[in-house]
Coordinates of C-alpha atoms in Angstrom, one line a residue:
M138 CA 41.8 42.7 -4.9
W139 CA 42.2 42.6 -8.9
E140 CA 42.2 38.9 -9.0
C141 CA 38.7 39.0 -7.3
Q142 CA 37.5 41.5 -9.7
W143 CA 38.6 39.0 -12.3
L144 CA 37.0 36.1 -11.1
L145 CA 33.8 38.2 -10.7
A146 CA 33.9 39.3 -14.5
W147 CA 34.3 35.9 -15.3
F148 CA 31.1 34.8 -13.3
V149 CA 29.1 37.5 -14.5
A150 CA 29.8 36.2 -18.2
M151 CA 28.6 32.6 -17.6
V152 CA 25.8 32.1 -20.1
R153 CA 27.1 28.4 -21.2
F154 CA 26.1 24.8 -19.7
T155 CA 27.4 21.6 -20.3
T156 CA 28.1 18.4 -18.7
F157 CA 31.1 16.4 -18.0
R158 CA 30.6 12.8 -17.4
F159 CA 32.9 10.5 -15.8
C160 CA 33.2 6.5 -15.1
L161 CA 33.7 5.9 -11.4
D162 CA 36.0 3.2 -9.7
P163 CA 34.6 2.8 -6.3
T164 CA 35.8 0.7 -3.5
V165 CA 33.6 -2.4 -2.2
E166 CA 32.6 -0.1 0.7
Q167 CA 31.6 3.0 -1.4
V168 CA 29.5 0.7 -3.9
G169 CA 27.4 -0.2 -0.8
V170 CA 27.0 3.7 0.3
L171 CA 26.1 4.6 -3.5
E172 CA 23.6 1.7 -3.5
R173 CA 22.1 3.1 0.1
H174 CA 21.6 6.5 -1.7
V175 CA 20.2 5.3 -4.7
G176 CA 17.3 3.0 -3.0
A177 CA 16.9 6.3 -0.7
S178 CA 16.2 8.2 -4.0
R179 CA 13.8 5.7 -5.4
F180 CA 12.3 5.7 -1.8
A181 CA 11.6 9.2 -1.8
Y182 CA 10.3 9.6 -4.9
N183 CA 7.6 6.5 -4.6
Q184 CA 6.7 7.9 -1.0
S185 CA 6.2 11.5 -2.4
L186 CA 4.1 10.1 -5.0
R187 CA 1.8 8.3 -2.2
L188 CA 1.6 11.2 -0.3
V189 CA 0.1 13.1 -3.4
L190 CA -2.3 10.2 -3.9
D191 CA -3.5 10.0 -0.8
A192 CA -4.0 14.0 -0.6
R193 CA -5.9 13.9 -3.6
Q194 CA -8.0 11.0 -2.6
A195 CA -8.8 13.4 0.6
W196 CA -9.4 16.3 -1.4
K197 CA -12.2 14.5 -3.2
R198 CA -13.8 14.4 0.4
D199 CA -13.0 17.7 1.8
P200 CA -11.8 20.3 -0.8
A201 CA -10.2 22.7 1.7
T202 CA -7.5 19.5 1.8
K203 CA -4.4 20.5 0.5
V204 CA -2.5 18.8 -2.4
P205 CA 1.3 18.9 -2.5
W206 CA 2.1 19.8 -5.9
T207 CA 5.2 21.8 -6.5
G208 CA 8.8 20.8 -5.6
F209 CA 9.0 22.9 -2.5
D210 CA 5.6 21.7 -1.3
L211 CA 6.8 18.1 -1.8
I212 CA 9.9 18.5 0.0
K213 CA 8.0 20.0 3.2
T214 CA 5.3 17.1 3.1
F215 CA 7.7 14.3 2.8
N216 CA 10.1 15.8 5.7
R217 CA 7.0 16.3 7.9
W218 CA 6.3 12.5 7.0
K219 CA 9.6 11.1 7.7
A220 CA 9.5 12.6 11.1
S221 CA 6.2 11.5 12.1
E222 CA 4.7 8.4 13.4
A223 CA 3.5 7.1 10.2
A224 CA 7.2 6.5 8.9
G225 CA 7.7 4.4 11.8
R226 CA 8.8 4.0 15.5
V227 CA 11.5 2.3 17.4
F228 CA 10.3 0.7 20.8
N229 CA 12.1 -0.1 24.1
V230 CA 10.6 -2.7 26.4
D231 CA 12.3 -3.1 29.6
P232 CA 12.2 -6.9 31.7
S233 CA 8.9 -5.4 33.3
G234 CA 6.9 -5.1 30.4
E235 CA 6.9 -1.3 30.3
V236 CA 7.3 -0.2 26.6
E237 CA 9.0 3.0 25.6
V238 CA 9.1 5.2 22.4
V239 CA 12.9 5.7 21.9
Q240 CA 12.6 6.9 18.2
T241 CA 9.9 8.3 15.9
G242 CA 10.1 8.8 12.0
L243 CA 12.1 7.0 9.7
V244 CA 14.8 5.3 11.5
W245 CA 17.6 5.5 8.7
R246 CA 17.3 8.8 7.2
R247 CA 20.5 10.2 9.0
E248 CA 22.1 7.5 7.0
V249 CA 22.0 9.3 3.6
Y250 CA 22.4 12.7 2.5
Q251 CA 19.6 14.9 3.0
Q252 CA 19.5 16.5 -0.6
V253 CA 19.0 12.9 -2.0
F254 CA 15.4 12.8 -0.4
E255 CA 15.0 16.5 -1.7
E256 CA 16.1 16.1 -5.5
A257 CA 13.7 12.8 -5.6
A258 CA 10.8 15.0 -4.6
V259 CA 11.8 18.1 -7.0
D260 CA 12.0 15.4 -9.9
L261 CA 8.2 14.3 -9.0
G262 CA 7.0 18.1 -9.1
R263 CA 8.2 18.4 -12.5
G264 CA 6.9 15.6 -13.8
L265 CA 3.5 16.6 -12.1
A266 CA 3.5 19.7 -13.5
A267 CA 4.5 18.2 -17.1
W268 CA 1.4 16.1 -16.5
S269 CA -0.9 18.7 -15.9
E270 CA 0.6 21.0 -18.6
S271 CA -0.1 18.6 -21.1
R272 CA -3.7 17.8 -20.2
R273 CA -4.3 21.4 -20.0
G274 CA -2.9 21.7 -23.7
E275 CA -0.1 24.2 -22.6
R276 CA 3.0 21.6 -23.5
A277 CA 4.0 20.8 -27.1
G278 CA 5.0 17.8 -28.1
S279 CA 3.3 14.3 -27.2
P280 CA 1.2 13.9 -24.3
V281 CA 2.7 13.7 -21.0
G282 CA 1.4 10.6 -18.8
H283 CA 1.1 10.7 -14.7
P284 CA 4.2 9.9 -12.8
R285 CA 4.3 6.3 -11.8
F286 CA 5.9 4.4 -9.0
K287 CA 9.8 3.4 -9.5
K288 CA 10.5 -0.4 -9.9
K289 CA 13.8 -1.6 -8.7
S290 CA 14.2 -3.7 -11.5
S291 CA 13.0 -1.2 -14.3
A292 CA 13.9 2.2 -13.0
R293 CA 17.6 3.3 -13.7
P294 CA 19.3 3.6 -10.1
S295 CA 20.6 7.2 -9.7
F296 CA 20.6 9.8 -7.3
R297 CA 21.3 13.8 -7.7
I298 CA 23.1 16.2 -4.9
R299 CA 23.1 19.8 -5.3
N300 CA 26.3 21.7 -4.8
Q301 CA 26.9 24.1 -2.2
F302 CA 29.0 27.2 -2.1
P303 CA 29.3 28.5 1.6
K304 CA 30.7 31.8 1.9
S305 CA 33.6 30.3 4.1
G306 CA 35.2 27.2 2.9
R307 CA 35.1 25.2 -0.2
P308 CA 32.1 24.1 -2.4
A309 CA 30.5 20.6 -1.3
I310 CA 31.3 19.2 -4.8
R311 CA 35.0 19.2 -5.7
L312 CA 38.0 17.3 -8.1
G313 CA 41.0 16.4 -7.0
D314 CA 40.9 16.4 -3.5
E315 CA 43.1 13.4 -2.5
H316 CA 44.2 12.6 -6.1
P317 CA 43.7 14.5 -9.7
R318 CA 41.3 11.7 -10.8
T319 CA 39.0 11.8 -7.7
V320 CA 35.6 13.6 -7.0
R321 CA 34.1 14.5 -4.1
I322 CA 30.3 13.7 -3.4
P323 CA 28.7 15.0 -0.1
G324 CA 27.6 11.9 1.9
V325 CA 30.0 9.6 0.2
G326 CA 33.3 11.0 0.0
N327 CA 36.2 11.0 -2.6
L328 CA 35.8 8.5 -5.5
R329 CA 38.3 7.5 -7.8
V330 CA 37.4 8.0 -11.5
R331 CA 38.9 6.6 -14.5
E332 CA 39.3 9.7 -16.8
D333 CA 41.4 12.5 -16.8
T334 CA 39.7 15.6 -14.9
R335 CA 42.3 18.2 -16.0
R336 CA 40.2 20.0 -18.2
L337 CA 37.5 20.4 -15.7
R338 CA 39.7 20.9 -12.8
R339 CA 41.6 24.0 -14.7
M340 CA 38.4 25.7 -15.7
V341 CA 37.2 25.6 -11.9
G342 CA 40.5 26.8 -10.6
K343 CA 40.6 29.6 -13.2
G344 CA 37.0 30.7 -12.1
R345 CA 35.8 29.8 -15.7
A346 CA 33.5 27.1 -14.1
R347 CA 31.4 26.3 -11.5
I348 CA 29.9 22.8 -10.8
L349 CA 26.3 23.1 -10.3
F350 CA 24.9 19.5 -9.5
A351 CA 26.2 16.1 -9.8
T352 CA 24.1 12.9 -10.7
V353 CA 25.4 9.6 -9.7
S354 CA 23.8 6.6 -11.9
R355 CA 24.7 3.0 -12.4
G356 CA 24.5 1.3 -15.9
R357 CA 26.4 -0.7 -18.5
G358 CA 27.9 -2.8 -15.0
R359 CA 29.6 0.6 -13.9
W360 CA 28.9 3.7 -11.9
W361 CA 28.9 7.0 -13.4
V362 CA 28.8 10.7 -12.3
S363 CA 27.8 13.3 -14.7
L364 CA 28.7 17.3 -13.1
N365 CA 26.4 19.9 -14.8
V366 CA 28.5 22.8 -14.9
E367 CA 28.1 26.7 -15.4
A368 CA 31.0 27.8 -17.7
A369 CA 32.0 31.1 -19.2
D370 CA 32.0 31.8 -22.9
L371 CA 34.5 30.1 -25.1
H372 CA 37.8 32.1 -25.2
P373 CA 37.6 34.8 -27.7
G374 CA 40.0 32.7 -30.0
R375 CA 37.5 30.5 -30.7
R376 CA 34.5 32.4 -31.3
Y377 CA 33.5 34.2 -34.3
P378 CA 35.0 38.0 -35.0
E379 CA 32.7 40.5 -32.6
G380 CA 30.6 37.1 -31.7
Q381 CA 28.5 37.4 -34.7
A382 CA 28.3 35.5 -38.0
S383 CA 28.9 37.4 -41.2
G384 CA 29.7 34.5 -43.7
P385 CA 27.7 32.9 -46.5
W386 CA 25.3 30.6 -45.7
V387 CA 25.9 26.8 -45.8
G388 CA 23.6 24.1 -46.4
V389 CA 24.0 20.8 -44.8
D390 CA 22.2 17.6 -46.1
L391 CA 22.2 14.9 -43.9
G392 CA 21.9 11.4 -45.5
L393 CA 22.7 7.4 -45.7
K394 CA 25.0 7.2 -48.6
A395 CA 26.9 10.6 -47.6
L396 CA 26.7 11.5 -43.8
A397 CA 26.7 15.2 -44.4
V398 CA 27.2 17.4 -47.9
A399 CA 27.9 21.2 -47.2
A400 CA 27.1 23.5 -50.1
R401 CA 26.7 27.2 -50.8
S402 CA 23.3 28.8 -52.4
D403 CA 25.2 28.9 -55.7
G404 CA 25.7 25.0 -55.6
T405 CA 29.4 25.2 -54.7
E406 CA 30.2 22.2 -52.6
V407 CA 32.6 23.2 -49.6
D408 CA 32.7 19.8 -47.5
R409 CA 31.6 16.1 -48.0
I410 CA 31.9 13.6 -45.3
E411 CA 31.1 10.2 -46.9
E412 CA 31.6 7.6 -44.3
W413 CA 30.0 7.0 -40.9
P414 CA 30.9 4.3 -38.5
R415 CA 27.7 2.0 -39.4
T416 CA 28.4 0.0 -36.3
L417 CA 24.9 -1.7 -35.9
T418 CA 25.6 -3.1 -39.1
V419 CA 29.2 -4.3 -38.6
T420 CA 28.6 -5.8 -35.4
A421 CA 25.2 -7.4 -36.7
R422 CA 26.3 -11.0 -36.2
R423 CA 27.5 -10.2 -32.5
G424 CA 24.3 -8.2 -31.7
R425 CA 22.1 -11.3 -33.0
W426 CA 24.1 -13.7 -30.8
L427 CA 23.8 -11.4 -27.4
H428 CA 20.1 -11.1 -28.2
R429 CA 19.5 -15.0 -28.6
A430 CA 21.9 -15.5 -25.6
V431 CA 19.3 -13.1 -23.8
T432 CA 15.9 -15.1 -25.0
R433 CA 17.8 -18.7 -24.3
K434 CA 17.9 -17.9 -20.7
R435 CA 15.4 -18.6 -18.0
K436 CA 13.5 -15.3 -17.0
G437 CA 14.2 -14.1 -13.4
S438 CA 17.7 -16.1 -13.4
K439 CA 21.0 -14.7 -12.8
N440 CA 22.3 -15.9 -16.2
R441 CA 19.5 -13.9 -17.9
R442 CA 20.5 -10.7 -16.0
A443 CA 24.2 -11.4 -17.1
A444 CA 23.1 -11.9 -20.5
A445 CA 21.2 -8.7 -20.6
D446 CA 24.2 -6.8 -19.3
R447 CA 26.4 -8.3 -21.8
L448 CA 23.9 -6.4 -24.2
N449 CA 23.4 -3.6 -22.7
K450 CA 27.3 -2.9 -22.8
Y451 CA 27.1 -3.7 -26.5
Y452 CA 24.7 -1.3 -27.3
F453 CA 26.3 1.5 -24.9
R454 CA 29.6 0.7 -26.9
T455 CA 27.8 1.4 -30.2
A456 CA 26.2 4.6 -28.8
E457 CA 29.4 5.8 -27.9
I458 CA 31.1 5.3 -31.1
R459 CA 28.3 7.2 -33.0
R460 CA 28.5 9.9 -30.2
R461 CA 32.2 10.3 -30.5
H462 CA 31.9 10.4 -34.6
A463 CA 29.0 13.1 -34.3
H464 CA 31.2 15.2 -32.2
E465 CA 33.9 14.8 -34.9
V466 CA 31.4 15.9 -37.6
S467 CA 29.9 19.0 -35.4
N468 CA 33.0 20.5 -34.7
R469 CA 34.6 20.0 -38.1
L470 CA 31.2 22.1 -39.4
V471 CA 31.1 24.7 -36.6
K472 CA 34.7 25.3 -37.0
T473 CA 34.8 26.5 -40.6
H474 CA 31.4 27.7 -41.1
D475 CA 29.5 30.2 -38.9
R476 CA 26.2 30.1 -40.8
L477 CA 24.7 26.5 -41.2
V478 CA 21.2 25.6 -42.3
I479 CA 19.9 21.8 -41.8
E480 CA 16.6 20.5 -42.4
D481 CA 14.1 18.9 -40.1
L482 CA 14.0 15.4 -40.9
N483 CA 11.0 13.4 -39.8
V484 CA 12.8 10.3 -38.6
A485 CA 9.7 8.4 -37.4
G486 CA 8.1 8.9 -40.9
M487 CA 11.2 7.3 -42.5
L488 CA 11.3 4.4 -40.2
E489 CA 7.6 3.8 -41.0
R490 CA 7.7 4.5 -45.2
S491 CA 11.4 2.6 -45.3
P492 CA 11.5 -0.5 -42.9
H493 CA 14.1 -1.9 -44.8
L494 CA 16.6 1.2 -43.8
A495 CA 15.2 1.6 -40.3
K496 CA 18.5 0.1 -38.9
A497 CA 20.6 2.4 -40.9
I498 CA 18.5 5.2 -39.8
H499 CA 18.8 4.5 -36.2
D500 CA 22.5 4.0 -36.7
V501 CA 23.4 7.1 -38.3
G502 CA 22.3 9.3 -35.9
W503 CA 20.9 12.5 -37.5
G504 CA 19.2 13.9 -34.1
I505 CA 22.4 13.4 -32.2
I506 CA 24.4 15.7 -35.0
R507 CA 21.8 18.3 -35.0
R508 CA 21.5 18.7 -31.2
Q509 CA 25.5 19.2 -31.3
L510 CA 25.2 21.7 -33.9
A511 CA 22.9 23.8 -32.3
Y512 CA 24.3 24.4 -29.0
K513 CA 28.3 24.5 -30.7
Q514 CA 26.9 27.3 -33.0
A515 CA 25.5 29.2 -30.0
W516 CA 28.7 28.8 -28.0
R517 CA 30.8 30.2 -30.8
G518 CA 28.4 33.0 -31.9
G519 CA 27.4 31.2 -34.8
E520 CA 23.8 30.8 -36.6
L521 CA 22.0 27.7 -37.2
V522 CA 18.6 27.7 -39.2
V523 CA 16.6 24.6 -38.9
V524 CA 14.5 24.6 -42.3
D525 CA 10.8 23.2 -42.0
R526 CA 10.6 19.2 -43.1
W527 CA 8.2 20.1 -45.6
F528 CA 10.5 22.2 -47.5
P529 CA 11.2 19.8 -50.8
S530 CA 15.1 20.3 -50.8
S531 CA 15.7 17.0 -52.7
K532 CA 13.0 17.7 -55.3
T533 CA 13.8 21.4 -56.1
C534 CA 16.3 22.0 -58.9
S535 CA 18.9 24.7 -57.1
A536 CA 19.3 26.5 -60.6
C537 CA 15.6 27.1 -61.8
G538 CA 13.5 26.5 -58.9
S539 CA 11.3 23.9 -60.7
V540 CA 9.9 21.0 -58.4
Q541 CA 10.0 17.4 -59.8
H542 CA 10.0 13.7 -58.4
M543 CA 13.3 12.4 -58.2
G544 CA 12.3 8.5 -57.3
G545 CA 14.0 6.3 -54.6
V546 CA 17.3 6.8 -52.5
A547 CA 19.1 4.9 -55.3
V548 CA 19.1 7.7 -57.5
R549 CA 21.7 9.7 -56.5
T550 CA 21.8 12.4 -59.4
Y551 CA 19.4 15.2 -60.1
D552 CA 18.6 15.7 -63.8
C553 CA 16.2 18.9 -64.2
R554 CA 13.9 18.3 -66.8
S555 CA 13.2 21.8 -67.2
C556 CA 16.7 23.7 -67.6
G557 CA 18.9 20.4 -68.0
L558 CA 20.9 20.8 -65.0
V559 CA 22.6 17.6 -63.6
I560 CA 24.2 17.7 -59.9
D561 CA 24.6 15.5 -57.5
R562 CA 21.8 14.8 -55.4
D563 CA 22.9 15.6 -52.0
R564 CA 24.7 18.9 -53.4
N565 CA 21.8 20.0 -55.0
A566 CA 19.6 19.5 -51.5
A567 CA 22.3 21.7 -49.6
A568 CA 22.3 24.6 -52.0
N569 CA 18.5 24.6 -51.7
L570 CA 18.7 24.7 -48.1
A571 CA 21.3 27.5 -48.2
A572 CA 19.1 29.3 -50.7
W573 CA 15.9 28.9 -48.2
A574 CA 18.1 30.5 -45.6
E575 CA 19.3 33.6 -47.4
A576 CA 15.6 34.1 -48.4
H577 CA 14.1 33.6 -45.0
H578 CA 16.4 34.1 -42.3
G579 CA 15.6 36.4 -39.2
A580 CA 14.9 36.3 -36.0
D581 CA 12.4 33.5 -36.2
A582 CA 14.7 31.2 -37.7
Q583 CA 17.4 31.2 -35.0
A584 CA 18.1 27.8 -33.3
R585 CA 18.0 28.2 -29.3
D586 CA 21.0 26.7 -27.2
R587 CA 19.2 23.3 -26.6
Q588 CA 21.3 22.6 -24.0
A589 CA 20.2 25.6 -21.9
E590 CA 16.4 25.0 -22.5
G591 CA 15.9 22.2 -20.4
P592 CA 14.1 22.3 -17.0
V593 CA 15.6 25.3 -14.8
T594 CA 17.3 23.2 -11.9
N595 CA 18.1 26.7 -9.2
A596 CA 15.0 28.6 -10.1
H597 CA 14.1 30.9 -7.0
R598 CA 10.7 31.5 -5.4
W599 CA 9.3 34.9 -4.3
E600 CA 8.9 34.0 -0.7
R601 CA 12.1 34.7 1.5
P602 CA 14.1 31.5 2.5
G603 CA 13.0 30.0 5.9
R604 CA 15.1 28.4 8.5
R605 CA 17.1 25.4 7.5
L606 CA 16.2 22.3 9.8
R607 CA 19.5 20.7 9.0
D608 CA 22.8 21.7 7.3
G609 CA 22.2 21.1 3.8
E610 CA 18.4 20.9 3.7
T611 CA 16.7 22.7 0.5
V612 CA 15.2 26.3 1.2
P613 CA 12.8 28.1 -0.9
D614 CA 15.2 29.4 -2.7
D615 CA 16.9 26.5 -4.0
V616 CA 13.9 24.7 -6.0
G617 CA 11.2 26.0 -8.5
T618 CA 8.2 26.1 -7.1
G619 CA 5.8 27.4 -10.0
G620 CA 2.3 26.3 -10.7
R621 CA -0.6 25.1 -8.6
A622 CA -2.3 21.4 -8.2
P623 CA -5.3 21.3 -10.9
A624 CA -8.3 19.8 -9.6
A625 CA -7.9 15.9 -9.0

């Protein structure tokens, strides 16, 4: 009884979402099953989109026609279609010439796991909702286009399965059934993974985490599985005292000469990270060779696809090196400072104004560092403030506050013409960021947990769940169904 109460307390405290990704090592038979599920997901997405377009055309002729728009409506519409004659029929003709309908509907629908169809329809519902919100001006950011059909050659092969937690029995998605380095995917079976799963297995075994979704994808010549996990808060020993930040504000200036320079508002430098991998620059010769190898092959040939795969593996390796170093930098900052201030850099504008620095700006990965700092500070109970991009942190004197033009990026020393202060340019910018946070910090300046602000995947509908047609099918409680179909 005490153990059940302890586990319940951990599940109540779950407020953190993260993802574990593993590289799969499937057998030849399992590869065929995975490809079958990938094709079924793409087919369900395209067919659901076709049903929406047909319903919109019918709505123009008859306004009483209902257009499926939300995730659950699309699931119901696709389920009705796959069991109808429009999805196909199987006939049996005897020697006398009599024809008998043996099966009606999609013949191969039971060869894949049911949730593959459902999650593809849910993805289309999210795309339609994003498009309609963008048209109405209710969505921030760049305009969102209408969902398009997925091509077999261009779409990234993937499918998603939702985990189920029966009252009696084990969850559908599990780790370490046959071997510590295995993951069980419903409809596929136990798949071997290359990495060690001990950390996630311990979290699940102790009740500190539970797996919500499993996304299987193919890329860079390998199969991958990403497990979306709902986990408990970090151990109190890894969080700041009382879960609240109380130290001084530390500004972090990100740059190219020095990747990160941290300083307080008085100009005291507390940390400096000079080097970063520069993977694109170091391996530029190999990158050019791989690009030329692709262009020299005939379009549509196997040799061109093989050369493109080698190029993709090259960029994947550079991205992994960049991401690993970003984790090292962000961990180093959040473990030593509970209040951080960074600047909202206009990366797109920098690429336009400084084309000669475009490769270095792409390679440094400022956006990755900022995203990791945001959710890691939230996990540890710290604070992160993002200063507006128009704040002249590099042009302002940290001593007297005067603003003056500094010249190009080659000038590394700030020489104030008003008070005579001579200071390192990056340290001066970091001090200005810390001073800005001390003067403007508040509830509106707090950074949100970026890993938790994505689309809600387990939203509930107000209606009561209906009867399941098959074991594993979605009910209204399983997907978000907010929003209505706009006028076509």
